Amino acid sequence: MRMANEIVQLLVQSAGSWLFEGHRSGLSDREWMALRFLALANRFSKTPTALADFLGTTRSAASQIAAVLLEKGLVVRKSSAEDKRSITLCITREGEKFLERDPINALRDQLVTLEVSDLSRLRDTLRRVLVRLDVAERRHHTDVCNQCMFLVENGGGKDRHFKCRLFRKSIAEKETTLLCTYFEARS
């Protein structure tokens, strides 16, 4: 228990470097979370509903957060290519530039100095902890496509291609590393 408390304290300290800063960088913590999510989300998860699911909030609250990002020119609304009745929230060039100043980059820059084996263990351990937390809280877990049971890989070499069985859509290999709110872990 003592080590678990120490780890929690270290996580809180690391969060202090990029969270709880109020509007010092021009965005609230929730707005930063939304912008980061939209920058890392796959095309199926760039909707107001998916954003609300990721933030663990109502669609109305997520829409208010999106409105701030729209007002600041960091995101734009586009008609969904998949369903014309839906909208997609896309990061603008200004949003990409803004993310270069993201306070969380300092933590990322320290992480990249670790050995690959340490990074892999840390990633896998944090993933297991987050999955358990989501299960305990009855939240839907968001994760990357390449860990999802719906991802199907066919072919090899130059003929290699991917498909999401849930959406019945082909997806590019680069999309397999993006976040999806419809994620289901492989058994």
JSON list of C-alpha atoms in Angstrom, two decimals:
[
{"chain": "A", "resi": 1, "resn": "MET", "atom": "CA", "xyz": [0.00, 0.00, 0.00]},
{"chain": "A", "resi": 2, "resn": "ARG", "atom": "CA", "xyz": [2.86, 2.37, 0.77]},
{"chain": "A", "resi": 3, "resn": "MET", "atom": "CA", "xyz": [4.33, 1.95, -2.72]},
{"chain": "A", "resi": 4, "resn": "ALA", "atom": "CA", "xyz": [0.90, 2.43, -4.32]},
{"chain": "A", "resi": 5, "resn": "ASN", "atom": "CA", "xyz": [0.49, 5.70, -2.37]},
{"chain": "A", "resi": 6, "resn": "GLU", "atom": "CA", "xyz": [3.95, 6.80, -3.48]},
{"chain": "A", "resi": 7, "resn": "ILE", "atom": "CA", "xyz": [3.09, 6.06, -7.14]},
{"chain": "A", "resi": 8, "resn": "VAL", "atom": "CA", "xyz": [-0.17, 8.01, -6.85]},
{"chain": "A", "resi": 9, "resn": "GLN", "atom": "CA", "xyz": [1.74, 10.95, -5.38]},
{"chain": "A", "resi": 10, "resn": "LEU", "atom": "CA", "xyz": [4.25, 10.82, -8.24]},
{"chain": "A", "resi": 11, "resn": "LEU", "atom": "CA", "xyz": [1.40, 10.80, -10.77]},
{"chain": "A", "resi": 12, "resn": "VAL", "atom": "CA", "xyz": [-0.16, 13.80, -9.03]},
{"chain": "A", "resi": 13, "resn": "GLN", "atom": "CA", "xyz": [3.19, 15.61, -9.10]},
{"chain": "A", "resi": 14, "resn": "SER", "atom": "CA", "xyz": [3.62, 14.87, -12.81]},
{"chain": "A", "resi": 15, "resn": "ALA", "atom": "CA", "xyz": [0.08, 16.13, -13.48]},
{"chain": "A", "resi": 16, "resn": "GLY", "atom": "CA", "xyz": [0.99, 19.34, -11.68]},
{"chain": "A", "resi": 17, "resn": "SER", "atom": "CA", "xyz": [3.37, 20.18, -14.51]},
{"chain": "A", "resi": 18, "resn": "TRP", "atom": "CA", "xyz": [0.55, 20.34, -17.06]},
{"chain": "A", "resi": 19, "resn": "LEU", "atom": "CA", "xyz": [-2.76, 20.40, -15.18]},
{"chain": "A", "resi": 20, "resn": "PHE", "atom": "CA", "xyz": [-4.31, 22.82, -12.75]},
{"chain": "A", "resi": 21, "resn": "GLU", "atom": "CA", "xyz": [-2.91, 25.87, -14.44]},
{"chain": "A", "resi": 22, "resn": "GLY", "atom": "CA", "xyz": [-6.21, 27.63, -14.88]},
{"chain": "A", "resi": 23, "resn": "HIS", "atom": "CA", "xyz": [-6.25, 29.78, -18.01]},
{"chain": "A", "resi": 24, "resn": "ARG", "atom": "CA", "xyz": [-2.52, 30.59, -17.92]},
{"chain": "A", "resi": 25, "resn": "SER", "atom": "CA", "xyz": [-2.04, 29.22, -21.45]},
{"chain": "A", "resi": 26, "resn": "GLY", "atom": "CA", "xyz": [-5.37, 30.53, -22.69]},
{"chain": "A", "resi": 27, "resn": "LEU", "atom": "CA", "xyz": [-7.30, 27.30, -22.17]},
{"chain": "A", "resi": 28, "resn": "SER", "atom": "CA", "xyz": [-8.80, 25.58, -19.15]},
{"chain": "A", "resi": 29, "resn": "ASP", "atom": "CA", "xyz": [-7.66, 22.06, -18.26]},
{"chain": "A", "resi": 30, "resn": "ARG", "atom": "CA", "xyz": [-10.82, 20.58, -19.83]},
{"chain": "A", "resi": 31, "resn": "GLU", "atom": "CA", "xyz": [-10.29, 22.59, -23.01]},
{"chain": "A", "resi": 32, "resn": "TRP", "atom": "CA", "xyz": [-6.70, 21.32, -23.21]},
{"chain": "A", "resi": 33, "resn": "MET", "atom": "CA", "xyz": [-7.96, 17.75, -22.73]},
{"chain": "A", "resi": 34, "resn": "ALA", "atom": "CA", "xyz": [-10.47, 18.23, -25.54]},
{"chain": "A", "resi": 35, "resn": "LEU", "atom": "CA", "xyz": [-7.91, 19.74, -27.91]},
{"chain": "A", "resi": 36, "resn": "ARG", "atom": "CA", "xyz": [-5.41, 16.95, -27.17]},
{"chain": "A", "resi": 37, "resn": "PHE", "atom": "CA", "xyz": [-8.09, 14.32, -27.71]},
{"chain": "A", "resi": 38, "resn": "LEU", "atom": "CA", "xyz": [-9.25, 15.78, -31.02]},
{"chain": "A", "resi": 39, "resn": "ALA", "atom": "CA", "xyz": [-5.62, 15.92, -32.22]},
{"chain": "A", "resi": 40, "resn": "LEU", "atom": "CA", "xyz": [-5.15, 12.21, -31.42]},
{"chain": "A", "resi": 41, "resn": "ALA", "atom": "CA", "xyz": [-8.62, 10.86, -32.25]},
{"chain": "A", "resi": 42, "resn": "ASN", "atom": "CA", "xyz": [-9.47, 8.77, -35.28]},
{"chain": "A", "resi": 43, "resn": "ARG", "atom": "CA", "xyz": [-12.09, 9.98, -37.77]},
{"chain": "A", "resi": 44, "resn": "PHE", "atom": "CA", "xyz": [-14.87, 8.04, -36.02]},
{"chain": "A", "resi": 45, "resn": "SER", "atom": "CA", "xyz": [-14.17, 9.76, -32.68]},
{"chain": "A", "resi": 46, "resn": "LYS", "atom": "CA", "xyz": [-14.00, 13.43, -33.70]},
{"chain": "A", "resi": 47, "resn": "THR", "atom": "CA", "xyz": [-17.67, 14.03, -32.91]},
{"chain": "A", "resi": 48, "resn": "PRO", "atom": "CA", "xyz": [-19.22, 16.02, -30.05]},
{"chain": "A", "resi": 49, "resn": "THR", "atom": "CA", "xyz": [-20.68, 12.77, -28.64]},
{"chain": "A", "resi": 50, "resn": "ALA", "atom": "CA", "xyz": [-17.30, 11.01, -28.68]},
{"chain": "A", "resi": 51, "resn": "LEU", "atom": "CA", "xyz": [-15.69, 14.08, -27.12]},
{"chain": "A", "resi": 52, "resn": "ALA", "atom": "CA", "xyz": [-18.29, 14.02, -24.32]},
{"chain": "A", "resi": 53, "resn": "ASP", "atom": "CA", "xyz": [-17.62, 10.30, -23.76]},
{"chain": "A", "resi": 54, "resn": "PHE", "atom": "CA", "xyz": [-13.88, 10.89, -23.57]},
{"chain": "A", "resi": 55, "resn": "LEU", "atom": "CA", "xyz": [-14.21, 13.84, -21.18]},
{"chain": "A", "resi": 56, "resn": "GLY", "atom": "CA", "xyz": [-16.75, 11.97, -19.07]},
{"chain": "A", "resi": 57, "resn": "THR", "atom": "CA", "xyz": [-19.24, 14.80, -19.36]},
{"chain": "A", "resi": 58, "resn": "THR", "atom": "CA", "xyz": [-22.57, 15.60, -20.98]},
{"chain": "A", "resi": 59, "resn": "ARG", "atom": "CA", "xyz": [-22.86, 16.38, -24.67]},
{"chain": "A", "resi": 60, "resn": "SER", "atom": "CA", "xyz": [-23.98, 19.89, -23.72]},
{"chain": "A", "resi": 61, "resn": "ALA", "atom": "CA", "xyz": [-20.84, 20.50, -21.65]},
{"chain": "A", "resi": 62, "resn": "ALA", "atom": "CA", "xyz": [-18.65, 19.04, -24.42]},
{"chain": "A", "resi": 63, "resn": "SER", "atom": "CA", "xyz": [-20.38, 21.33, -26.93]},
{"chain": "A", "resi": 64, "resn": "GLN", "atom": "CA", "xyz": [-19.57, 24.34, -24.73]},
{"chain": "A", "resi": 65, "resn": "ILE", "atom": "CA", "xyz": [-15.92, 23.26, -24.60]},
{"chain": "A", "resi": 66, "resn": "ALA", "atom": "CA", "xyz": [-15.92, 22.77, -28.38]},
{"chain": "A", "resi": 67, "resn": "ALA", "atom": "CA", "xyz": [-17.47, 26.24, -28.78]},
{"chain": "A", "resi": 68, "resn": "VAL", "atom": "CA", "xyz": [-14.51, 27.79, -26.93]},
{"chain": "A", "resi": 69, "resn": "LEU", "atom": "CA", "xyz": [-12.07, 25.92, -29.18]},
{"chain": "A", "resi": 70, "resn": "LEU", "atom": "CA", "xyz": [-14.05, 27.03, -32.25]},
{"chain": "A", "resi": 71, "resn": "GLU", "atom": "CA", "xyz": [-14.11, 30.64, -31.06]},
{"chain": "A", "resi": 72, "resn": "LYS", "atom": "CA", "xyz": [-10.33, 30.59, -30.58]},
{"chain": "A", "resi": 73, "resn": "GLY", "atom": "CA", "xyz": [-9.86, 29.16, -34.09]},
{"chain": "A", "resi": 74, "resn": "LEU", "atom": "CA", "xyz": [-8.28, 25.95, -32.80]},
{"chain": "A", "resi": 75, "resn": "VAL", "atom": "CA", "xyz": [-10.90, 23.63, -34.31]},
{"chain": "A", "resi": 76, "resn": "VAL", "atom": "CA", "xyz": [-13.47, 23.81, -37.09]},
{"chain": "A", "resi": 77, "resn": "ARG", "atom": "CA", "xyz": [-16.73, 21.96, -37.66]},
{"chain": "A", "resi": 78, "resn": "LYS", "atom": "CA", "xyz": [-17.05, 19.96, -40.85]},
{"chain": "A", "resi": 79, "resn": "SER", "atom": "CA", "xyz": [-19.86, 17.83, -42.15]},
{"chain": "A", "resi": 80, "resn": "SER", "atom": "CA", "xyz": [-18.98, 14.22, -41.52]},
{"chain": "A", "resi": 81, "resn": "ALA", "atom": "CA", "xyz": [-17.81, 12.33, -44.60]},
{"chain": "A", "resi": 82, "resn": "GLU", "atom": "CA", "xyz": [-19.46, 9.23, -43.11]},
{"chain": "A", "resi": 83, "resn": "ASP", "atom": "CA", "xyz": [-22.86, 10.73, -42.24]},
{"chain": "A", "resi": 84, "resn": "LYS", "atom": "CA", "xyz": [-23.91, 14.14, -43.57]},
{"chain": "A", "resi": 85, "resn": "ARG", "atom": "CA", "xyz": [-26.23, 14.64, -40.57]},
{"chain": "A", "resi": 86, "resn": "SER", "atom": "CA", "xyz": [-23.22, 14.56, -38.23]},
{"chain": "A", "resi": 87, "resn": "ILE", "atom": "CA", "xyz": [-20.37, 16.97, -37.70]},
{"chain": "A", "resi": 88, "resn": "THR", "atom": "CA", "xyz": [-16.70, 16.32, -37.20]},
{"chain": "A", "resi": 89, "resn": "LEU", "atom": "CA", "xyz": [-14.47, 18.53, -35.06]},
{"chain": "A", "resi": 90, "resn": "CYS", "atom": "CA", "xyz": [-11.12, 19.00, -36.81]},
{"chain": "A", "resi": 91, "resn": "ILE", "atom": "CA", "xyz": [-7.95, 20.67, -35.54]},
{"chain": "A", "resi": 92, "resn": "THR", "atom": "CA", "xyz": [-6.92, 23.75, -37.54]},
{"chain": "A", "resi": 93, "resn": "ARG", "atom": "CA", "xyz": [-3.35, 24.76, -38.39]},
{"chain": "A", "resi": 94, "resn": "GLU", "atom": "CA", "xyz": [-3.64, 27.29, -35.56]},
{"chain": "A", "resi": 95, "resn": "GLY", "atom": "CA", "xyz": [-4.71, 24.44, -33.26]},
{"chain": "A", "resi": 96, "resn": "GLU", "atom": "CA", "xyz": [-1.68, 22.40, -34.32]},
{"chain": "A", "resi": 97, "resn": "LYS", "atom": "CA", "xyz": [0.59, 25.38, -33.60]},
{"chain": "A", "resi": 98, "resn": "PHE", "atom": "CA", "xyz": [-1.11, 25.87, -30.24]},
{"chain": "A", "resi": 99, "resn": "LEU", "atom": "CA", "xyz": [-0.48, 22.21, -29.36]},
{"chain": "A", "resi": 100, "resn": "GLU", "atom": "CA", "xyz": [3.24, 22.78, -29.89]},
{"chain": "A", "resi": 101, "resn": "ARG", "atom": "CA", "xyz": [3.04, 24.99, -26.74]},
{"chain": "A", "resi": 102, "resn": "ASP", "atom": "CA", "xyz": [1.06, 22.36, -24.81]},
{"chain": "A", "resi": 103, "resn": "PRO", "atom": "CA", "xyz": [2.29, 22.19, -21.18]},
{"chain": "A", "resi": 104, "resn": "ILE", "atom": "CA", "xyz": [2.14, 18.38, -21.37]},
{"chain": "A", "resi": 105, "resn": "ASN", "atom": "CA", "xyz": [5.01, 18.40, -23.88]},
{"chain": "A", "resi": 106, "resn": "ALA", "atom": "CA", "xyz": [7.49, 18.85, -21.00]},
{"chain": "A", "resi": 107, "resn": "LEU", "atom": "CA", "xyz": [6.37, 15.51, -19.54]},
{"chain": "A", "resi": 108, "resn": "ARG", "atom": "CA", "xyz": [6.52, 13.83, -22.98]},
{"chain": "A", "resi": 109, "resn": "ASP", "atom": "CA", "xyz": [10.03, 15.19, -23.53]},
{"chain": "A", "resi": 110, "resn": "GLN", "atom": "CA", "xyz": [11.18, 13.61, -20.27]},
{"chain": "A", "resi": 111, "resn": "LEU", "atom": "CA", "xyz": [9.52, 10.30, -21.09]},
{"chain": "A", "resi": 112, "resn": "VAL", "atom": "CA", "xyz": [11.33, 9.99, -24.43]},
{"chain": "A", "resi": 113, "resn": "THR", "atom": "CA", "xyz": [14.64, 9.97, -22.57]},
{"chain": "A", "resi": 114, "resn": "LEU", "atom": "CA", "xyz": [13.74, 6.62, -20.94]},
{"chain": "A", "resi": 115, "resn": "GLU", "atom": "CA", "xyz": [14.83, 3.25, -22.29]},
{"chain": "A", "resi": 116, "resn": "VAL", "atom": "CA", "xyz": [12.35, 1.69, -24.72]},
{"chain": "A", "resi": 117, "resn": "SER", "atom": "CA", "xyz": [11.82, -1.29, -22.40]},
{"chain": "A", "resi": 118, "resn": "ASP", "atom": "CA", "xyz": [10.99, 1.04, -19.50]},
{"chain": "A", "resi": 119, "resn": "LEU", "atom": "CA", "xyz": [8.59, 3.02, -21.69]},
{"chain": "A", "resi": 120, "resn": "SER", "atom": "CA", "xyz": [6.86, -0.18, -22.84]},
{"chain": "A", "resi": 121, "resn": "ARG", "atom": "CA", "xyz": [6.41, -1.41, -19.27]},
{"chain": "A", "resi": 122, "resn": "LEU", "atom": "CA", "xyz": [5.13, 1.98, -18.12]},
{"chain": "A", "resi": 123, "resn": "ARG", "atom": "CA", "xyz": [2.68, 2.21, -21.05]},
{"chain": "A", "resi": 124, "resn": "ASP", "atom": "CA", "xyz": [1.38, -1.32, -20.58]},
{"chain": "A", "resi": 125, "resn": "THR", "atom": "CA", "xyz": [1.04, -0.93, -16.81]},
{"chain": "A", "resi": 126, "resn": "LEU", "atom": "CA", "xyz": [-0.79, 2.40, -17.09]},
{"chain": "A", "resi": 127, "resn": "ARG", "atom": "CA", "xyz": [-3.07, 0.90, -19.75]},
{"chain": "A", "resi": 128, "resn": "ARG", "atom": "CA", "xyz": [-4.01, -1.98, -17.40]},
{"chain": "A", "resi": 129, "resn": "VAL", "atom": "CA", "xyz": [-4.67, 0.43, -14.52]},
{"chain": "A", "resi": 130, "resn": "LEU", "atom": "CA", "xyz": [-6.82, 2.71, -16.69]},
{"chain": "A", "resi": 131, "resn": "VAL", "atom": "CA", "xyz": [-8.85, -0.22, -18.03]},
{"chain": "A", "resi": 132, "resn": "ARG", "atom": "CA", "xyz": [-9.53, -1.39, -14.46]},
{"chain": "A", "resi": 133, "resn": "LEU", "atom": "CA", "xyz": [-10.53, 2.14, -13.42]},
{"chain": "A", "resi": 134, "resn": "ASP", "atom": "CA", "xyz": [-12.90, 2.42, -16.37]},
{"chain": "A", "resi": 135, "resn": "VAL", "atom": "CA", "xyz": [-14.45, -0.95, -15.54]},
{"chain": "A", "resi": 136, "resn": "ALA", "atom": "CA", "xyz": [-14.85, -0.01, -11.88]},
{"chain": "A", "resi": 137, "resn": "GLU", "atom": "CA", "xyz": [-16.45, 3.33, -12.81]},
{"chain": "A", "resi": 138, "resn": "ARG", "atom": "CA", "xyz": [-18.52, 1.72, -15.60]},
{"chain": "A", "resi": 139, "resn": "ARG", "atom": "CA", "xyz": [-16.99, 4.10, -18.14]},
{"chain": "A", "resi": 140, "resn": "HIS", "atom": "CA", "xyz": [-16.22, 3.12, -21.69]},
{"chain": "A", "resi": 141, "resn": "HIS", "atom": "CA", "xyz": [-12.48, 2.82, -22.22]},
{"chain": "A", "resi": 142, "resn": "THR", "atom": "CA", "xyz": [-10.85, 4.86, -25.01]},
{"chain": "A", "resi": 143, "resn": "ASP", "atom": "CA", "xyz": [-7.66, 3.49, -26.53]},
{"chain": "A", "resi": 144, "resn": "VAL", "atom": "CA", "xyz": [-5.77, 3.11, -29.81]},
{"chain": "A", "resi": 145, "resn": "CYS", "atom": "CA", "xyz": [-7.15, 1.13, -32.73]},
{"chain": "A", "resi": 146, "resn": "ASN", "atom": "CA", "xyz": [-4.21, -1.27, -32.94]},
{"chain": "A", "resi": 147, "resn": "GLN", "atom": "CA", "xyz": [-5.22, -2.70, -29.55]},
{"chain": "A", "resi": 148, "resn": "CYS", "atom": "CA", "xyz": [-8.91, -3.08, -30.49]},
{"chain": "A", "resi": 149, "resn": "MET", "atom": "CA", "xyz": [-10.81, -6.28, -31.19]},
{"chain": "A", "resi": 150, "resn": "PHE", "atom": "CA", "xyz": [-12.57, -4.62, -34.14]},
{"chain": "A", "resi": 151, "resn": "LEU", "atom": "CA", "xyz": [-9.35, -4.03, -36.08]},
{"chain": "A", "resi": 152, "resn": "VAL", "atom": "CA", "xyz": [-8.67, -6.56, -38.82]},
{"chain": "A", "resi": 153, "resn": "GLU", "atom": "CA", "xyz": [-5.37, -6.67, -40.67]},
{"chain": "A", "resi": 154, "resn": "ASN", "atom": "CA", "xyz": [-5.26, -8.34, -44.08]},
{"chain": "A", "resi": 155, "resn": "GLY", "atom": "CA", "xyz": [-2.42, -9.04, -46.45]},
{"chain": "A", "resi": 156, "resn": "GLY", "atom": "CA", "xyz": [1.21, -8.30, -45.92]},
{"chain": "A", "resi": 157, "resn": "GLY", "atom": "CA", "xyz": [3.93, -6.03, -47.24]},
{"chain": "A", "resi": 158, "resn": "LYS", "atom": "CA", "xyz": [2.60, -3.57, -49.82]},
{"chain": "A", "resi": 159, "resn": "ASP", "atom": "CA", "xyz": [-0.78, -5.36, -49.84]},
{"chain": "A", "resi": 160, "resn": "ARG", "atom": "CA", "xyz": [-1.29, -4.84, -46.10]},
{"chain": "A", "resi": 161, "resn": "HIS", "atom": "CA", "xyz": [-4.54, -3.08, -45.26]},
{"chain": "A", "resi": 162, "resn": "PHE", "atom": "CA", "xyz": [-6.75, -2.55, -42.22]},
{"chain": "A", "resi": 163, "resn": "LYS", "atom": "CA", "xyz": [-10.46, -2.53, -41.60]},
{"chain": "A", "resi": 164, "resn": "CYS", "atom": "CA", "xyz": [-12.64, -1.60, -38.65]},
{"chain": "A", "resi": 165, "resn": "ARG", "atom": "CA", "xyz": [-15.25, -4.34, -38.28]},
{"chain": "A", "resi": 166, "resn": "LEU", "atom": "CA", "xyz": [-17.46, -2.12, -36.10]},
{"chain": "A", "resi": 167, "resn": "PHE", "atom": "CA", "xyz": [-17.81, 0.61, -38.73]},
{"chain": "A", "resi": 168, "resn": "ARG", "atom": "CA", "xyz": [-17.20, -1.74, -41.66]},
{"chain": "A", "resi": 169, "resn": "LYS", "atom": "CA", "xyz": [-14.75, 0.78, -43.08]},
{"chain": "A", "resi": 170, "resn": "SER", "atom": "CA", "xyz": [-11.18, 0.56, -44.33]},
{"chain": "A", "resi": 171, "resn": "ILE", "atom": "CA", "xyz": [-8.71, 2.55, -42.30]},
{"chain": "A", "resi": 172, "resn": "ALA", "atom": "CA", "xyz": [-5.21, 3.70, -43.11]},
{"chain": "A", "resi": 173, "resn": "GLU", "atom": "CA", "xyz": [-2.31, 2.17, -41.21]},
{"chain": "A", "resi": 174, "resn": "LYS", "atom": "CA", "xyz": [-1.49, 5.55, -39.64]},
{"chain": "A", "resi": 175, "resn": "GLU", "atom": "CA", "xyz": [-5.04, 5.65, -38.20]},
{"chain": "A", "resi": 176, "resn": "THR", "atom": "CA", "xyz": [-4.39, 2.45, -36.21]},
{"chain": "A", "resi": 177, "resn": "THR", "atom": "CA", "xyz": [-2.35, 4.45, -33.68]},
{"chain": "A", "resi": 178, "resn": "LEU", "atom": "CA", "xyz": [-5.11, 7.02, -33.06]},
{"chain": "A", "resi": 179, "resn": "LEU", "atom": "CA", "xyz": [-7.61, 7.10, -30.19]},
{"chain": "A", "resi": 180, "resn": "CYS", "atom": "CA", "xyz": [-11.07, 5.63, -30.58]},
{"chain": "A", "resi": 181, "resn": "THR", "atom": "CA", "xyz": [-13.97, 6.04, -28.19]},
{"chain": "A", "resi": 182, "resn": "TYR", "atom": "CA", "xyz": [-15.59, 2.90, -29.62]},
{"chain": "A", "resi": 183, "resn": "PHE", "atom": "CA", "xyz": [-12.62, 0.81, -28.52]},
{"chain": "A", "resi": 184, "resn": "GLU", "atom": "CA", "xyz": [-13.11, -2.76, -27.26]},
{"chain": "A", "resi": 185, "resn": "ALA", "atom": "CA", "xyz": [-10.09, -4.61, -25.88]},
{"chain": "A", "resi": 186, "resn": "ARG", "atom": "CA", "xyz": [-9.01, -7.88, -27.41]},
{"chain": "A", "resi": 187, "resn": "SER", "atom": "CA", "xyz": [-9.69, -10.85, -25.17]}
]
